[in-house]
Amino acid sequence: MAEQFDPLLDLLVQNGVLDDEQVATIREEQKNDGGKPIRQLVIDGGYATEDDLLAMMAAYPVTLATANLVDPRVSDEVAFALSKEVRFVMAREQDVNDRISQYYGDASESVADMLKSLGEGLDGDASLKSDPNDVAALEGAANNNAIVKFVNMILYQGVVDRAADIHIEPFEHDFKIRYRVDGALYEVKAPDVSMAPAIISRVKIMANLNIAERRIPQDGRIAITVAGRPVDLRVSCLPTTHGESVVMRILDQSATSLDLENVGLAEDVYEQLTMDIEKPNGIIVVTGPTGSGKTTTLYSVLRRINSIDSKLLTAEEPVEYDVDGIVQVPINHEVGNTFPKVLRAFLRQDPDIMLIGEIRDLETAEVAIQAALTGHLVFSTLHTNDAAGAVMRFVDMNVAPYMVASTLEAVLGQRLLRTCCKECKTSYEPDDETLDRINLTRDQIGGRPFYFGKGCKTCNGTGYKGRKAIFEYLRVTNPIRELINDRAPTLIIREKARELGMRTMREDGVRSILDGYTTVDEVLRYT
């Protein structure tokens, strides 16, 4: 019977490391040693060091056997994770399954297991423990194949897990890698802290940042392709006592639906909003903290009203969604491209509708109001705790109350709540104390159960998987305008809005509890 082809042995023969006699010797040793891997036999026999093997393998495409036709997206995904060109060859299904069982057991490793394994491999490589002050050595370590593969796997897991951010944080005696998924951070096994400079430098190289500069903050961008779809990562490097803290914001457009019907608005709020966004002029504001989905909501609105007979312009920092038919301008303070400057230019571009990423100062607010007064519909965001607080936020910027009253049409306040994991979702009957916390009676719940997640592998033990938005919608009607002109405090405006039918975010959150989407603790935490 002909000897089975082994790509590693063939590679070593091609590079002159082994001759036919040595290959035969290694094959015989493998038979006598219970199927010990060829790679280990080559190293143990002194034919080549592990570094020599890695260098030779790095110079060649990776060849993978498959029993099925390969989806191009899968090919791209594997190539990204391995940082190599990938070539597929056809093989019998049984042979593929036998090799999987031989080398990986009955089930293939999860991405988290692969990260752990790669991290442990880095710990054993002293050449990667570079002095942060030795730029040449640091750059060499950052371009090492093992570091490249590890960082690629970090990014890959972040995208696959639909994380919003990836945090890489060195401390005095520890090194942490954490992902923010559904608003909560969870940690994965990281290498020793001595590996931090090389790993962080690799991220900086990918983001086109200066690895020699560790004294001031730096910002950059990484563009990657995962599963055939483009993903942007916005990179922020912050100098700390024990190195640089790196946070990567993941902007994966394909992971987010931009249909207004899918945002999660209650039917009455949806109807009110869809009427208001058809108005010819005025200002509509979305409020909430960072990461509450404001930009997603606004772009869902823009997609709804984007038509061939309207010109839409946006000014953002950064541009998070690319939508056909909308002229989008990124704000860049370093070159003087500020919100006020861009917005003044907008007014000379004959727009119908404008989106301002955020109104954060008087100058921007004045341009937005001027645009609304001259026949434009303006959308923007504010960082306030609720919808009513947006009114006083304008006044706090020294905008005249009568200007706010005459241009502000509506304010949508929102939060994102984690939803119960479907795999471990468990029902229970709430006690009186729980009902008191959310101001409900037993008659109001009508015998409906409450839910929580016990915690399982699917949700990383948190009990939550996915998020949904809750809202409150304040329409600026004449009674509200009168209160604005009178400089009424936020509390008075909120109560008047409730009298006129506004449902608060707490009340919308209670609706989500009764519908079985989320928990009492989650609603109380965010409202």
Coordinates of C-alpha atoms in Angstrom, one line a residue:
M1 CA 0.0 0.0 0.0
A2 CA 1.3 3.4 -0.9
E3 CA 2.3 5.7 2.0
Q4 CA -0.4 8.3 2.9
F5 CA 0.6 11.8 1.8
D6 CA 1.5 14.1 4.6
P7 CA 1.8 17.9 3.8
L8 CA 4.3 18.6 6.5
L9 CA 6.7 16.0 5.4
D10 CA 6.3 17.1 1.8
L11 CA 7.1 20.7 2.9
L12 CA 10.2 19.6 4.8
V13 CA 11.4 17.6 1.8
Q14 CA 10.8 20.6 -0.5
N15 CA 12.9 22.8 1.8
G16 CA 15.8 20.3 2.0
V17 CA 15.3 19.6 5.7
L18 CA 14.5 15.9 5.1
D19 CA 15.5 13.3 2.5
D20 CA 13.6 10.2 1.6
E21 CA 15.5 8.0 4.1
Q22 CA 14.7 10.3 7.0
V23 CA 11.0 10.5 5.9
A24 CA 10.9 6.7 6.0
T25 CA 12.5 6.7 9.5
I26 CA 9.9 9.3 10.8
R27 CA 7.0 7.3 9.4
E28 CA 8.3 4.1 11.0
E29 CA 8.7 5.9 14.4
Q30 CA 5.1 7.2 14.1
K31 CA 3.8 3.6 13.6
N32 CA 5.8 2.4 16.6
D33 CA 4.8 5.4 18.8
G34 CA 1.1 5.1 18.7
G35 CA 0.5 7.6 16.0
K36 CA 2.5 10.5 17.6
P37 CA 2.1 13.6 15.4
I38 CA 4.7 14.1 12.6
R39 CA 5.4 17.6 13.8
Q40 CA 6.5 16.4 17.3
L41 CA 8.6 13.6 15.8
V42 CA 10.4 16.1 13.6
I43 CA 11.2 18.3 16.6
D44 CA 12.1 15.5 19.0
G45 CA 14.4 14.0 16.3
G46 CA 16.3 17.2 16.0
Y47 CA 15.5 17.6 12.3
A48 CA 14.0 21.1 12.8
T49 CA 13.1 23.4 15.6
E50 CA 9.5 24.5 16.2
D51 CA 10.4 28.1 15.1
D52 CA 11.9 26.6 11.8
L53 CA 8.6 24.7 11.2
L54 CA 6.5 27.8 11.8
A55 CA 8.6 29.9 9.5
M56 CA 8.3 27.3 6.7
M57 CA 4.6 26.8 7.2
A58 CA 4.0 30.6 7.2
A59 CA 5.5 30.8 3.7
Y60 CA 2.9 28.4 2.3
P61 CA -0.9 28.5 1.9
V62 CA -2.9 26.4 4.4
T63 CA -4.4 23.3 2.8
L64 CA -7.6 22.0 4.4
A65 CA -9.5 18.9 3.4
T66 CA -13.3 19.0 3.1
A67 CA -16.0 16.6 2.0
N68 CA -18.4 19.3 0.8
L69 CA -18.3 22.3 -1.4
V70 CA -17.1 25.3 0.6
D71 CA -19.1 28.5 1.0
P72 CA -16.8 31.5 0.0
R73 CA -17.8 33.2 3.3
V74 CA -16.4 30.2 5.3
S75 CA -13.2 30.3 3.3
D76 CA -12.8 34.1 4.0
E77 CA -13.5 33.4 7.7
V78 CA -10.9 30.7 8.0
A79 CA -8.3 32.7 6.1
F80 CA -8.9 35.7 8.4
A81 CA -8.6 33.6 11.6
L82 CA -5.4 31.9 10.4
S83 CA -3.9 35.0 8.7
K84 CA -3.0 32.8 5.8
E85 CA -4.2 32.0 2.3
V86 CA -6.4 28.9 2.4
R87 CA -6.7 26.2 -0.2
F88 CA -9.3 23.4 0.0
V89 CA -9.0 19.9 -1.3
M90 CA -11.7 17.3 -1.6
A91 CA -11.6 14.2 0.6
R92 CA -13.9 11.3 1.5
E93 CA -16.3 12.2 4.3
Q94 CA -15.2 9.3 6.5
D95 CA -11.5 10.3 6.2
V96 CA -12.3 13.9 7.3
N97 CA -14.4 12.7 10.3
D98 CA -11.6 10.2 11.3
R99 CA -9.0 13.0 11.3
I100 CA -11.3 15.3 13.3
S101 CA -11.9 12.6 15.9
Q102 CA -8.1 11.8 16.0
Y103 CA -6.9 15.3 16.5
Y104 CA -9.8 17.2 18.2
G105 CA -12.0 14.6 19.8
D106 CA -15.7 14.2 19.2
A107 CA -16.5 17.9 19.1
S108 CA -14.4 20.7 17.7
E109 CA -13.1 23.4 20.0
S110 CA -15.1 26.5 20.5
V111 CA -13.6 29.9 19.7
A112 CA -13.1 30.5 23.4
D113 CA -11.2 27.2 23.8
M114 CA -9.1 28.1 20.8
L115 CA -8.3 31.5 22.3
K116 CA -7.4 29.9 25.6
S117 CA -5.1 27.4 23.8
L118 CA -3.4 30.1 21.7
G119 CA -2.9 32.2 24.8
E120 CA -1.2 29.4 26.7
G121 CA 1.0 28.9 23.6
L122 CA 2.1 32.5 23.8
D123 CA 3.0 32.2 27.4
G124 CA 5.7 29.6 26.5
D125 CA 7.4 31.8 23.9
A126 CA 10.0 34.0 25.6
S127 CA 10.8 35.8 22.3
L128 CA 7.4 37.5 22.4
K129 CA 8.0 39.1 25.8
S130 CA 9.4 42.4 24.4
D131 CA 10.6 45.4 26.2
P132 CA 8.0 48.1 25.5
N133 CA 10.8 50.7 25.0
D134 CA 12.5 48.6 22.3
V135 CA 10.5 49.6 19.3
A136 CA 12.2 47.2 16.8
A137 CA 11.8 44.2 19.1
L138 CA 8.2 45.2 19.8
E139 CA 7.4 45.5 16.1
G140 CA 9.0 42.1 15.5
A141 CA 6.9 40.5 18.2
A142 CA 3.7 42.2 17.0
N143 CA 4.2 40.7 13.5
N144 CA 5.0 37.2 14.9
N145 CA 2.6 34.6 13.4
A146 CA 1.4 33.5 16.8
I147 CA 0.5 37.0 17.9
V148 CA -1.1 37.8 14.6
K149 CA -3.3 34.6 14.9
F150 CA -4.2 35.4 18.5
V151 CA -5.3 39.0 17.8
N152 CA -7.3 37.9 14.7
M153 CA -9.1 35.3 16.9
I154 CA -9.9 38.0 19.5
L155 CA -11.5 40.1 16.8
Y156 CA -13.3 37.2 15.2
Q157 CA -14.8 36.1 18.5
G158 CA -16.0 39.7 19.2
V159 CA -17.8 39.8 15.8
V160 CA -19.3 36.3 16.2
D161 CA -20.5 37.1 19.7
R162 CA -22.0 40.3 18.4
A163 CA -20.0 42.3 21.0
A164 CA -20.3 46.1 21.0
D165 CA -16.8 46.5 22.3
I166 CA -13.6 44.6 22.9
H167 CA -11.4 45.7 25.9
I168 CA -7.7 44.9 26.2
E169 CA -6.4 46.0 29.5
P170 CA -2.9 45.5 31.1
F171 CA -2.5 45.8 34.9
E172 CA 0.5 45.5 37.1
H173 CA 0.2 41.7 37.6
D174 CA -2.7 40.8 35.3
F175 CA -3.9 41.1 31.7
K176 CA -7.6 41.2 30.9
I177 CA -9.5 40.7 27.6
R178 CA -13.2 41.4 27.9
Y179 CA -16.1 41.7 25.6
R180 CA -19.2 43.8 26.1
V181 CA -22.2 41.8 24.9
D182 CA -25.8 43.0 25.5
G183 CA -24.5 45.8 27.6
A184 CA -22.5 43.6 30.1
L185 CA -18.8 42.8 30.1
Y186 CA -17.5 39.2 30.3
E187 CA -13.9 38.1 30.5
V188 CA -12.0 35.4 28.4
K189 CA -8.8 33.7 29.3
A190 CA -5.9 36.0 28.4
P191 CA -2.1 35.3 28.2
D192 CA 0.4 36.5 30.8
V193 CA 0.7 40.2 31.3
S194 CA 4.2 40.1 29.7
M195 CA 2.4 39.4 26.3
A196 CA 0.4 42.6 26.6
P197 CA 2.9 44.9 24.7
A198 CA 3.1 42.6 21.7
I199 CA -0.6 42.1 21.5
I200 CA -1.5 45.8 21.9
S201 CA 1.2 46.7 19.4
R202 CA -0.4 44.3 16.9
V203 CA -3.7 46.0 17.3
K204 CA -2.0 49.4 16.8
I205 CA -0.3 48.2 13.7
M206 CA -3.7 47.0 12.3
A207 CA -5.2 50.4 13.1
N208 CA -2.3 52.3 11.5
L209 CA -1.2 53.8 14.8
N210 CA 2.3 54.7 16.1
I211 CA 3.5 51.8 18.2
A212 CA 6.4 53.9 19.5
E213 CA 4.0 56.5 21.0
R214 CA 2.7 55.4 24.4
R215 CA 2.3 58.7 26.2
I216 CA -0.8 60.2 24.5
P217 CA -4.1 58.8 23.5
Q218 CA -4.5 57.6 19.9
D219 CA -7.5 56.7 17.8
G220 CA -7.6 54.6 14.6
R221 CA -9.7 52.2 12.6
I222 CA -9.5 48.6 11.5
A223 CA -11.5 47.2 8.5
I224 CA -11.9 43.5 8.4
T225 CA -14.1 40.9 6.7
V226 CA -15.8 38.2 8.7
A227 CA -18.1 35.6 7.1
G228 CA -18.1 37.6 3.9
R229 CA -19.3 40.8 5.4
P230 CA -17.3 44.0 6.1
V231 CA -16.9 45.0 9.7
D232 CA -15.4 48.3 11.0
L233 CA -13.6 48.6 14.4
R234 CA -12.9 52.0 15.9
V235 CA -9.8 51.7 18.1
S236 CA -9.0 53.9 21.1
C237 CA -5.6 53.6 22.9
L238 CA -5.3 55.2 26.3
P239 CA -2.0 55.4 28.2
T240 CA -2.3 54.0 31.8
T241 CA 0.0 53.3 34.7
H242 CA 0.8 49.8 33.4
G243 CA 0.7 50.2 29.6
E244 CA -2.0 51.1 27.1
S245 CA -5.7 50.3 27.5
V246 CA -7.3 49.5 24.2
V247 CA -11.0 49.6 23.4
M248 CA -12.3 48.6 20.0
R249 CA -15.9 49.5 19.1
I250 CA -17.4 47.0 16.6
L251 CA -19.5 48.5 13.9
D252 CA -21.2 45.6 12.1
Q253 CA -23.9 47.0 9.9
S254 CA -25.2 43.6 8.9
A255 CA -25.9 42.7 12.5
T256 CA -28.4 45.5 12.9
S257 CA -31.8 45.8 11.3
L258 CA -32.6 49.4 10.1
D259 CA -36.3 48.9 9.6
L260 CA -38.4 51.2 11.8
E261 CA -40.9 48.4 12.2
N262 CA -38.2 46.3 13.9
V263 CA -37.0 48.9 16.4
G264 CA -39.4 47.7 19.0
L265 CA -41.8 50.7 19.3
A266 CA -45.2 50.2 20.8
E267 CA -48.0 50.6 18.3
D268 CA -49.2 54.0 19.6
V269 CA -45.6 55.4 19.7
Y270 CA -44.9 54.0 16.2
E271 CA -48.0 55.8 14.8
Q272 CA -47.1 59.1 16.5
L273 CA -43.5 59.0 15.4
T274 CA -44.3 58.1 11.8
M275 CA -46.6 61.1 11.6
D276 CA -44.1 63.5 13.1
I277 CA -41.2 62.5 10.8
E278 CA -43.3 63.5 7.8
K279 CA -43.5 67.1 9.0
P280 CA -41.8 69.6 6.6
N281 CA -39.7 71.3 9.3
G282 CA -38.8 71.2 13.0
I283 CA -36.4 69.3 15.3
I284 CA -36.9 65.7 16.5
V285 CA -34.4 64.5 19.2
V286 CA -33.6 61.0 20.5
T287 CA -32.1 60.9 24.0
G288 CA -30.4 58.3 26.0
P289 CA -26.9 57.4 27.3
T290 CA -24.1 56.1 25.1
G291 CA -24.8 52.7 23.7
S292 CA -28.6 53.0 24.0
G293 CA -29.3 52.6 20.3
K294 CA -30.0 56.2 19.5
T295 CA -28.1 56.1 16.1
T296 CA -29.8 52.9 15.1
T297 CA -33.2 54.4 15.7
L298 CA -32.4 57.6 13.8
Y299 CA -31.1 55.7 10.8
S300 CA -34.2 53.5 10.8
V301 CA -36.2 56.8 10.6
L302 CA -34.0 58.1 7.8
R303 CA -34.4 54.9 5.8
R304 CA -38.1 55.3 6.2
I305 CA -38.3 58.8 4.8
N306 CA -35.4 58.5 2.3
S307 CA -36.8 59.1 -1.2
I308 CA -35.7 60.3 -4.5
D309 CA -37.5 63.6 -4.1
S310 CA -35.8 64.5 -0.8
K311 CA -32.1 65.4 -0.1
L312 CA -30.8 64.0 3.2
L313 CA -27.5 65.1 4.8
T314 CA -25.8 63.7 7.9
A315 CA -22.9 65.0 10.1
E316 CA -21.6 62.3 12.4
E317 CA -18.7 61.4 14.6
P318 CA -18.1 58.8 13.3
V319 CA -20.4 57.7 10.4
E320 CA -21.7 54.4 11.7
Y321 CA -24.0 53.2 8.9
D322 CA -23.6 53.5 5.2
V323 CA -27.0 54.1 3.5
D324 CA -27.5 54.6 -0.2
G325 CA -29.1 57.9 -1.1
I326 CA -27.9 59.8 2.0
V327 CA -25.0 62.2 1.8
Q328 CA -22.9 61.5 4.9
V329 CA -20.1 63.7 6.3
P330 CA -17.7 62.5 9.0
I331 CA -16.8 65.1 11.7
N332 CA -13.0 65.6 12.1
H333 CA -12.0 68.1 14.7
E334 CA -8.3 67.7 13.9
V335 CA -8.7 69.4 10.5
G336 CA -11.4 71.8 11.7
N337 CA -14.3 69.9 10.3
T338 CA -16.6 70.6 13.3
F339 CA -20.4 70.2 13.7
P340 CA -21.1 74.0 13.4
K341 CA -18.8 74.4 10.4
V342 CA -20.3 71.4 8.6
L343 CA -23.9 72.3 9.4
R344 CA -23.4 75.9 8.0
A345 CA -22.1 74.3 4.8
F346 CA -25.2 72.0 4.8
L347 CA -27.5 75.0 4.6
R348 CA -25.8 75.9 1.3
Q349 CA -26.4 72.3 -0.1
D350 CA -30.2 72.7 -0.5
P351 CA -31.1 69.9 1.9
D352 CA -34.6 68.8 3.0
I353 CA -33.6 66.7 6.0
M354 CA -30.5 66.9 8.2
L355 CA -29.1 64.5 10.8
I356 CA -26.7 66.0 13.4
G357 CA -24.9 63.2 15.3
E358 CA -25.2 65.1 18.6
I359 CA -26.1 68.6 19.8
R360 CA -23.5 69.3 22.5
D361 CA -23.0 73.1 22.5
L362 CA -24.8 76.4 21.9
E363 CA -23.3 76.9 18.5
T364 CA -24.5 73.6 17.1
A365 CA -27.9 74.1 18.7
E366 CA -28.3 77.5 17.1
V367 CA -27.5 76.2 13.6
A368 CA -29.9 73.3 14.1
I369 CA -32.7 75.8 15.2
Q370 CA -31.9 78.1 12.3
A371 CA -32.2 75.2 9.9
A372 CA -35.6 74.2 11.4
L373 CA -36.8 77.8 11.2
T374 CA -35.9 78.0 7.5
G375 CA -37.9 75.0 6.5
H376 CA -35.7 72.0 7.2
L377 CA -36.5 68.8 9.2
V378 CA -33.6 68.2 11.7
F379 CA -32.9 65.0 13.6
S380 CA -30.3 64.8 16.4
T381 CA -29.4 63.2 19.7
L382 CA -28.9 64.5 23.3
H383 CA -27.4 62.8 26.3
T384 CA -30.2 63.2 28.9
N385 CA -31.9 60.8 31.3
D386 CA -35.3 61.1 29.8
A387 CA -37.4 62.8 27.1
A388 CA -38.5 65.7 29.3
G389 CA -34.9 66.4 30.3
A390 CA -34.0 67.3 26.6
V391 CA -36.0 70.5 26.9
M392 CA -34.0 71.9 29.8
R393 CA -30.8 70.6 28.2
F394 CA -31.4 73.2 25.4
V395 CA -32.1 75.9 27.9
D396 CA -28.9 75.0 29.8
M397 CA -27.0 75.6 26.6
N398 CA -28.4 79.2 26.7
V399 CA -30.8 78.6 23.9
A400 CA -33.8 81.0 24.3
P401 CA -36.8 79.1 25.6
Y402 CA -39.1 80.6 22.9
M403 CA -36.7 79.3 20.2
V404 CA -36.9 75.8 21.7
A405 CA -40.7 76.0 21.9
S406 CA -41.1 77.1 18.3
T407 CA -38.8 74.5 16.7
L408 CA -38.8 71.3 18.9
E409 CA -41.5 68.9 17.6
A410 CA -40.8 65.7 19.6
V411 CA -38.4 63.9 21.9
L412 CA -37.9 60.1 21.9
G413 CA -36.2 58.7 25.0
Q414 CA -34.8 55.2 25.0
R415 CA -32.8 52.5 26.8
L416 CA -31.7 49.0 25.9
L417 CA -32.6 46.2 28.2
R418 CA -31.2 42.7 28.2
T419 CA -33.7 40.0 27.3
C420 CA -34.1 36.6 29.0
C421 CA -32.1 33.8 27.4
K422 CA -34.5 31.6 25.5
E423 CA -32.5 28.5 26.4
C424 CA -32.7 28.8 30.2
K425 CA -35.8 31.1 30.5
T426 CA -37.8 30.1 33.6
S427 CA -41.2 31.3 34.8
Y428 CA -42.1 32.2 38.3
E429 CA -45.0 33.8 40.3
P430 CA -43.9 37.3 41.6
D431 CA -44.3 38.0 45.3
D432 CA -45.9 41.1 46.7
E433 CA -42.6 42.8 47.3
T434 CA -41.6 42.3 43.6
L435 CA -44.9 43.8 42.5
D436 CA -44.5 46.8 44.8
R437 CA -41.1 47.6 43.3
I438 CA -42.7 48.2 39.9
N439 CA -46.0 49.6 41.2
L440 CA -48.2 46.8 40.0
T441 CA -51.1 44.9 41.6
R442 CA -52.1 41.3 41.1
D443 CA -55.2 42.4 39.2
Q444 CA -53.0 44.3 36.8
I445 CA -50.8 41.3 35.9
G446 CA -53.8 39.1 35.4
G447 CA -52.1 35.9 36.5
R448 CA -49.4 36.2 33.9
P449 CA -46.0 34.7 35.0
F450 CA -42.7 36.6 35.3
Y451 CA -39.5 35.3 33.9
F452 CA -35.8 35.1 34.5
G453 CA -32.8 33.2 33.0
K454 CA -31.2 30.5 35.2
G455 CA -27.9 30.9 33.3
C456 CA -26.5 28.4 30.7
K457 CA -23.7 28.0 28.2
T458 CA -25.6 29.9 25.5
C459 CA -25.8 33.1 27.7
N460 CA -22.3 32.6 29.4
G461 CA -24.1 32.0 32.7
T462 CA -25.7 35.5 32.7
G463 CA -29.4 34.5 32.1
Y464 CA -29.6 37.1 29.4
K465 CA -29.2 36.9 25.6
G466 CA -30.0 39.8 23.3
R467 CA -31.5 43.2 24.0
K468 CA -34.6 45.1 23.2
A469 CA -35.4 48.8 23.5
I470 CA -37.9 50.6 25.7
F471 CA -39.1 54.1 24.9
E472 CA -41.0 57.2 26.0
Y473 CA -42.3 59.6 23.4
L474 CA -42.9 63.3 24.3
R475 CA -44.8 65.2 21.6
V476 CA -44.3 69.0 21.9
T477 CA -47.9 70.1 21.8
N478 CA -49.2 73.6 22.7
P479 CA -49.5 72.9 26.5
I480 CA -45.9 71.7 26.5
R481 CA -44.8 74.8 24.4
E482 CA -46.3 77.0 27.1
L483 CA -44.4 75.3 29.8
I484 CA -41.2 75.6 27.8
N485 CA -41.7 79.4 27.4
D486 CA -42.3 79.7 31.1
R487 CA -39.0 77.8 31.8
A488 CA -40.9 75.1 33.7
P489 CA -38.6 72.5 35.3
T490 CA -38.2 69.0 33.9
L491 CA -40.5 67.4 36.5
I492 CA -43.5 69.7 35.6
I493 CA -43.0 69.1 31.8
R494 CA -42.8 65.3 32.4
E495 CA -46.0 65.3 34.5
K496 CA -47.9 67.4 31.9
A497 CA -46.7 65.0 29.1
R498 CA -48.0 62.0 31.2
E499 CA -51.3 63.8 31.5
L500 CA -51.4 64.1 27.7
G501 CA -50.8 60.4 27.3
M502 CA -47.0 59.9 27.4
R503 CA -45.9 56.5 28.7
T504 CA -42.7 56.6 30.6
M505 CA -39.7 54.3 30.0
R506 CA -40.4 52.6 33.4
E507 CA -44.0 51.9 32.3
D508 CA -42.8 50.7 28.9
G509 CA -40.3 48.4 30.7
V510 CA -43.1 47.0 32.8
R511 CA -44.9 46.2 29.5
S512 CA -41.8 44.2 28.5
I513 CA -41.9 42.3 31.8
L514 CA -45.5 41.3 31.3
D515 CA -44.8 40.2 27.8
G516 CA -42.1 37.9 29.1
Y517 CA -39.1 39.6 27.4
T518 CA -37.1 40.8 30.4
T519 CA -36.8 40.8 34.2
V520 CA -37.8 43.1 37.0
D521 CA -34.2 43.7 38.0
E522 CA -33.3 44.8 34.4
V523 CA -36.1 47.3 34.2
L524 CA -35.3 48.8 37.7
R525 CA -31.6 49.0 36.7
Y526 CA -32.2 51.2 33.7
T527 CA -35.3 53.3 34.5

